[in-house]
Tab-separated table of C-alpha atoms in Angstrom:
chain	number	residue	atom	x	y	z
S	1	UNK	CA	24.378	-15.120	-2.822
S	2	UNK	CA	22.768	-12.182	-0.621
S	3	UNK	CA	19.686	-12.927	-2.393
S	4	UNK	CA	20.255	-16.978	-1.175
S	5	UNK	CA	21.375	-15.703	2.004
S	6	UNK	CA	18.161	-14.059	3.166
S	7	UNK	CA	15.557	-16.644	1.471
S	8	UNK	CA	16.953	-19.320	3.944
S	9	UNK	CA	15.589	-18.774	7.025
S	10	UNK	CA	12.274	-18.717	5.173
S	11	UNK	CA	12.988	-21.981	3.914
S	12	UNK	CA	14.313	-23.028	7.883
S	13	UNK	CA	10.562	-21.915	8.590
S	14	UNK	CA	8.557	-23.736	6.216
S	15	UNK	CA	10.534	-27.055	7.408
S	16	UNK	CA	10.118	-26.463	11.184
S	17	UNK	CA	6.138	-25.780	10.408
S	18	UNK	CA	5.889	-28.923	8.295
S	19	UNK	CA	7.492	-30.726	11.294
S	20	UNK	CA	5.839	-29.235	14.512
S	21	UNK	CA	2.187	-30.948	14.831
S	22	UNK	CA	1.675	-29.854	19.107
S	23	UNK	CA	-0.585	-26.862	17.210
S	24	UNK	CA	-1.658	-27.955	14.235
S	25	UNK	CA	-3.678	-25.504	12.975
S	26	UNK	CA	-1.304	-22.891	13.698
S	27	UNK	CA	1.632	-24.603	12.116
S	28	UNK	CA	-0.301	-25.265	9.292
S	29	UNK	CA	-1.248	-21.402	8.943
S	30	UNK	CA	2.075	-20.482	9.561
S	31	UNK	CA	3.629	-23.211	6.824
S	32	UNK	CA	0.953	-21.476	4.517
S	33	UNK	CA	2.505	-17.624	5.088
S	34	UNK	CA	6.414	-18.757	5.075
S	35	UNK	CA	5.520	-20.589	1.536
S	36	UNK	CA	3.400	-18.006	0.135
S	37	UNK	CA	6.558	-15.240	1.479
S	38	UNK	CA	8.774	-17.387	-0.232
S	39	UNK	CA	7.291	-18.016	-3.541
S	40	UNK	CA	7.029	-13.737	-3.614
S	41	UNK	CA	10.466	-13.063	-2.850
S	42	UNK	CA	11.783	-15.405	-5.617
S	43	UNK	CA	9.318	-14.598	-8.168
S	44	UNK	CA	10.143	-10.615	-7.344
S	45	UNK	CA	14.108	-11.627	-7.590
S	46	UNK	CA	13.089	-13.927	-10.797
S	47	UNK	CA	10.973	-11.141	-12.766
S	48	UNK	CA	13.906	-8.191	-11.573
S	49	UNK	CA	16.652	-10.004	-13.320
S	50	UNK	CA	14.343	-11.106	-16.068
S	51	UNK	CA	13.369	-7.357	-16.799
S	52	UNK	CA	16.881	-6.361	-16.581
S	53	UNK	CA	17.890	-8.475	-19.078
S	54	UNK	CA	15.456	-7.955	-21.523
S	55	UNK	CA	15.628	-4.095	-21.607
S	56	UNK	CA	19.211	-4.785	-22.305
S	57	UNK	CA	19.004	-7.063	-25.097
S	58	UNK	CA	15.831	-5.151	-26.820
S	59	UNK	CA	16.515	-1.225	-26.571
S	60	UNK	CA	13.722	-0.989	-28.827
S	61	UNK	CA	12.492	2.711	-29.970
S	62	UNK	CA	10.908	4.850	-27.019
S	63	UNK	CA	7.391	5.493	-27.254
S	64	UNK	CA	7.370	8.327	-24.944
S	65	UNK	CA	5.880	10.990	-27.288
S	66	UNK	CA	3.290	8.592	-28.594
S	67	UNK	CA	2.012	7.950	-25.245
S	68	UNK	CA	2.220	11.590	-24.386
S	69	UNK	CA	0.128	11.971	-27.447
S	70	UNK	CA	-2.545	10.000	-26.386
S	71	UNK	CA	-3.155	12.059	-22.665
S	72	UNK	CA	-3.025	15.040	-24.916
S	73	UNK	CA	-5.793	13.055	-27.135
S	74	UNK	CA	-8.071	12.641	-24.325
S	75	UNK	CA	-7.514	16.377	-23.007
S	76	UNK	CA	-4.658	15.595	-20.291
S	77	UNK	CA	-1.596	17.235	-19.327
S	78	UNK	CA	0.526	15.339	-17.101
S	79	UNK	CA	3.014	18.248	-16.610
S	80	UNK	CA	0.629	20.079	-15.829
S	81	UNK	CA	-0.856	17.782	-12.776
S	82	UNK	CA	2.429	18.035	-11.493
S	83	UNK	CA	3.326	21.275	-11.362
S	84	UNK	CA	0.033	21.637	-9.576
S	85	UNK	CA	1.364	19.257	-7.468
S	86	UNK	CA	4.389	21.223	-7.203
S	87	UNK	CA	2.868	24.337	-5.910
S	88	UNK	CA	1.127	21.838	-2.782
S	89	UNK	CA	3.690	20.378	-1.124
S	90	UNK	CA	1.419	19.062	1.784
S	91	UNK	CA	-0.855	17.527	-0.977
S	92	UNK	CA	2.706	16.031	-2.724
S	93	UNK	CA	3.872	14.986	0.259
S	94	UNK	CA	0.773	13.030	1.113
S	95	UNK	CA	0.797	11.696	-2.456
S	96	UNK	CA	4.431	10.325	-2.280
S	97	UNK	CA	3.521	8.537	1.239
S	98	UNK	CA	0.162	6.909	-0.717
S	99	UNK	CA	2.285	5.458	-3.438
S	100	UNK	CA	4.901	4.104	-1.126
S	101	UNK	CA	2.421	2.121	0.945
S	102	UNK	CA	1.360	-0.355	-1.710
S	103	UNK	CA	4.534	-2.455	-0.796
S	104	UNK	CA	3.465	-2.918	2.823
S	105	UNK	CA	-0.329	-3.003	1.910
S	106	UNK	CA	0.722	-6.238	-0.363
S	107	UNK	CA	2.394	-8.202	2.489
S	108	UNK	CA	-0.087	-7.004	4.785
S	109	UNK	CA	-2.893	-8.567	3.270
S	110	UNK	CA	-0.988	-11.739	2.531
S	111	UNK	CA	-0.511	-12.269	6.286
S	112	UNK	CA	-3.837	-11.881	6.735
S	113	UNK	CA	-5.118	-13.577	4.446
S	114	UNK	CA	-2.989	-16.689	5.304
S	115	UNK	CA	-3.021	-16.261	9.062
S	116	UNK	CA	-6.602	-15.821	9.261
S	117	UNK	CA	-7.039	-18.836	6.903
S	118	UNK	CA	-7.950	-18.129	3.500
S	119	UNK	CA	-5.356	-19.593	1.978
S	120	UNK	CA	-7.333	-20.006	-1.565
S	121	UNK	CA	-7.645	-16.230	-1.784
S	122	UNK	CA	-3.749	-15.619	-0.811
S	123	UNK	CA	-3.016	-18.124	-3.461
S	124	UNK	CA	-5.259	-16.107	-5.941
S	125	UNK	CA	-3.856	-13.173	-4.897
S	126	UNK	CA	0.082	-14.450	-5.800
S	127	UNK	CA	-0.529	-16.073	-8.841
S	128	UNK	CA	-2.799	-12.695	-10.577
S	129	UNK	CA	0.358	-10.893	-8.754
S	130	UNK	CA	2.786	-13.088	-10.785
S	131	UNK	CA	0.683	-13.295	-14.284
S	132	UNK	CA	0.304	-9.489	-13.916
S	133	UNK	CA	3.922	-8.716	-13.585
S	134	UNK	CA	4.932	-11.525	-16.560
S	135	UNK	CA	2.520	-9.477	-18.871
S	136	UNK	CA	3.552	-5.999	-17.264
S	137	UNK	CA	7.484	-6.497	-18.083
S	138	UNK	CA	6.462	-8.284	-21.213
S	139	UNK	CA	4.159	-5.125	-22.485
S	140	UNK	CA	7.141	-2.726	-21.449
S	141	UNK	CA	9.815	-4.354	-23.305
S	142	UNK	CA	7.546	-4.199	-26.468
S	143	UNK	CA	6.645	-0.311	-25.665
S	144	UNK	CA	9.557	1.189	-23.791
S	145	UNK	CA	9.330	4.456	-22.223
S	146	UNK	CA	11.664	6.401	-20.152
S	147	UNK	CA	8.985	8.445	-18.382
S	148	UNK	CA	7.600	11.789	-18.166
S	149	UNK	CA	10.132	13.336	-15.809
S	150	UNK	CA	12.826	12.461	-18.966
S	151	UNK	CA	10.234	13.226	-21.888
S	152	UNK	CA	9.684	16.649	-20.098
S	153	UNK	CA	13.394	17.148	-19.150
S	154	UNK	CA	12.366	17.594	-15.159
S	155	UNK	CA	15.279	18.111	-12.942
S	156	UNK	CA	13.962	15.405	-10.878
S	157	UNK	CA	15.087	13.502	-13.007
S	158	UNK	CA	18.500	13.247	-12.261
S	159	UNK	CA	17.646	11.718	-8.874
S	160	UNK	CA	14.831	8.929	-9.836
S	161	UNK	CA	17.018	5.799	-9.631
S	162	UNK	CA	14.918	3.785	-12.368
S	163	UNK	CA	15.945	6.465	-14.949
S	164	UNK	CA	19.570	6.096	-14.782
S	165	UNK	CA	19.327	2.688	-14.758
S	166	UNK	CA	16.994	2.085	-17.366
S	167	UNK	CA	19.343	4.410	-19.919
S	168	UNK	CA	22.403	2.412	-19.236
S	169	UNK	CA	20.809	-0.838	-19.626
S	170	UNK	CA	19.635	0.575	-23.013
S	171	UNK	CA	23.267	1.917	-23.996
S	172	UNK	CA	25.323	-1.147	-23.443
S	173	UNK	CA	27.081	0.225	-20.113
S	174	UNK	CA	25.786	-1.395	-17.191
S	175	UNK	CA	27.051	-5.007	-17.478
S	176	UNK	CA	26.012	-6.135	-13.304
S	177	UNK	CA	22.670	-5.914	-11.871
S	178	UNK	CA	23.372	-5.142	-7.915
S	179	UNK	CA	20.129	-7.357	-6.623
S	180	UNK	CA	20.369	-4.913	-3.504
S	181	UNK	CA	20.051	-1.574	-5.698
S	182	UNK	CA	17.137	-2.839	-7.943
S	183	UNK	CA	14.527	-0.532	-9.397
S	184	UNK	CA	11.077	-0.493	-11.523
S	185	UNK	CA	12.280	-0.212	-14.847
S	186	UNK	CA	8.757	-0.508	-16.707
S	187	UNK	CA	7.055	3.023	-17.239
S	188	UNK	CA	3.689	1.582	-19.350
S	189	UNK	CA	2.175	-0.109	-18.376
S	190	UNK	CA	1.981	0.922	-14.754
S	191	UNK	CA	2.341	-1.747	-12.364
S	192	UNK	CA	1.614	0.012	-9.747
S	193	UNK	CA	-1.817	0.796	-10.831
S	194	UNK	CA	-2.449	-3.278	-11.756
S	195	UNK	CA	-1.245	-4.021	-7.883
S	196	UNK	CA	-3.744	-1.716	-6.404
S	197	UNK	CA	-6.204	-3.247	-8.298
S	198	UNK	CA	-4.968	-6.663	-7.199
S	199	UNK	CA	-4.989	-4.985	-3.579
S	200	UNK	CA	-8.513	-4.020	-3.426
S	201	UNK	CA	-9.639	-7.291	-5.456
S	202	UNK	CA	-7.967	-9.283	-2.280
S	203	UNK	CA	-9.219	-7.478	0.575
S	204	UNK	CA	-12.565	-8.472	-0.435
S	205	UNK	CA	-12.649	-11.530	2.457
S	206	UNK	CA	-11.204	-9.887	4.932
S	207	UNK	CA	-14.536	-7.878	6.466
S	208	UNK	CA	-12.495	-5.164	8.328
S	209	UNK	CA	-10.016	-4.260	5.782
S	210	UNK	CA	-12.235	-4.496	2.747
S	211	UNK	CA	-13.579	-1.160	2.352
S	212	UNK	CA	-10.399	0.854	3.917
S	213	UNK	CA	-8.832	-1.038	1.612
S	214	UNK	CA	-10.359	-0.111	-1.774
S	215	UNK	CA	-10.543	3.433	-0.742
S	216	UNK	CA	-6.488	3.414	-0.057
S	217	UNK	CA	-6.124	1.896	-3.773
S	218	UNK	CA	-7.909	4.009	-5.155
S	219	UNK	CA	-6.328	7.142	-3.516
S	220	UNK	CA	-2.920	5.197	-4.428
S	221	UNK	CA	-4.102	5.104	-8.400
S	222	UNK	CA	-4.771	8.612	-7.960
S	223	UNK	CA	-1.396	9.092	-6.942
S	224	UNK	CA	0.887	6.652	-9.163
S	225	UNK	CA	0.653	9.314	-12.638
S	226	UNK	CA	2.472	11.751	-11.061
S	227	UNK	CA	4.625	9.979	-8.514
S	228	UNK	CA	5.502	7.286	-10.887
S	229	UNK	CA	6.230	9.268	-13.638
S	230	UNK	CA	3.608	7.383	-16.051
S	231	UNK	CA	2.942	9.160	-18.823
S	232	UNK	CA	0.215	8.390	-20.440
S	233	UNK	CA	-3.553	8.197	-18.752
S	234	UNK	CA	-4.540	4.305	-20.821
S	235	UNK	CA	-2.224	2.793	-18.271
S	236	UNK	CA	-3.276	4.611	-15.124
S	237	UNK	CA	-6.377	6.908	-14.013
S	238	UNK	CA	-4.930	10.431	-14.732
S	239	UNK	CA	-8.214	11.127	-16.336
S	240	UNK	CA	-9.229	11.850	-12.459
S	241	UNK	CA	-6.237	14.549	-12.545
S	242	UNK	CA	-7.764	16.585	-14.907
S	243	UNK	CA	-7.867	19.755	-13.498
């Protein structure tokens, strides 16, 4: 019902938009953004639920070493990119901050993209959003991993609210998903990594933002191994970690 609560005045929006012609274009801009807001917040409610259930009903075996296998393939230690990350706590610190920005990068650029009028780009931009997560949560039920903070038994651990989450799901003993305590449960393939992407891919029309733009994503890929806990470097650009 919260969920319900805070979609309607969305929906309130979009009507009163639709309705109100004394500024046409503006109305019309504005009826674009609510819509495109809307359509986000239920597909992100839709695909949280969804991936709840799922990794639930299919605790299939973890593939944590086997991904930890394949950095170690390639020459790559994720433990030890962030213990080096450890030791610079100005560098960690600006690390956490890039990885925590993608969320208001994303709705940044969708304003912009529908208040400034290109409303076939912010459509793009939703539906690669929405096919990307589908195939994200689909490719992490298949190939569950709890993450290297668990595989390497890192007190920080204990405190990441995806990995608690994620191990009672798997275990049968959390039997309520609390829509207002929701977290990422899906380790590989990293999402976060596909949404920068998506990020810098959108930019592209807006002429200011386009090139401050792919240089944030990329400093944001750089930062999602360690911050996200994703172990292995096919799903995300640890490669550039090497160190």
């Amino acid at each position: 019902m919260r969920i319900l609560a805070d979609l309607i005045p969305l929906a309130v929006v979009l009507v009163i938009c639709r309705r109100w012609r004394s500024f046409p274009r503006i109305t019309h801009r504005l009826a674009h953004l609510t819509r495109t807001v809307l359509a986000l917040a239920l597909f992100i409610d839709a695909g949280v639920i969804l991936s709840y259930i799922l990794t639930g009903i299919l605790p299939l075996p973890r593939w944590d070493g086997a991904l930890a296998a394949a950095d170690h393939a390639l020459g790559l230690n994720w433990l030890d990119m962030y213990q080096w990350l450890t030791r610079h706590p100005a560098i960690d610190a600006s690390a956490r901050a890039l990885y925590n920005s993608l969320g208001p990068e994303m709705l940044i650029l969708l304003f912009a993209l529908e208040l400034l009028g290109h409303h076939n780009q912010a459509r793009a931009f939703l539906l690669w959003f929405m096919v990307s997560g589908i195939a994200t949560i689909g490719i992490g039920i298949l190939i569950p991993a709890a993450g290297a903070f668990v595989y390497h038994h890192l007190p920080v651990a204990s405190t990441t609210g995806y990995v608690a989450q994620w191990a009672d799901l798997r275990n049968g003993t959390l039997r309520t998903i609390n829509p207002l305590n929701n977290q990422g449960l899906v380790i590989f393939p990293s999402f976060h990594t596909v949404l920068a992407v998506l990020c810098a891919c959108a930019a592209r029309p807006l002429r200011i933002l386009r090139y401050p733009s792919l240089a944030l994503n990329l400093l944001i890929i750089l930062s999602t191994p360690a911050m996200g806990g994703t172990i292995s470097s096919i799903s995300s650009p640890a490669l550039f970690w090497r160190l």
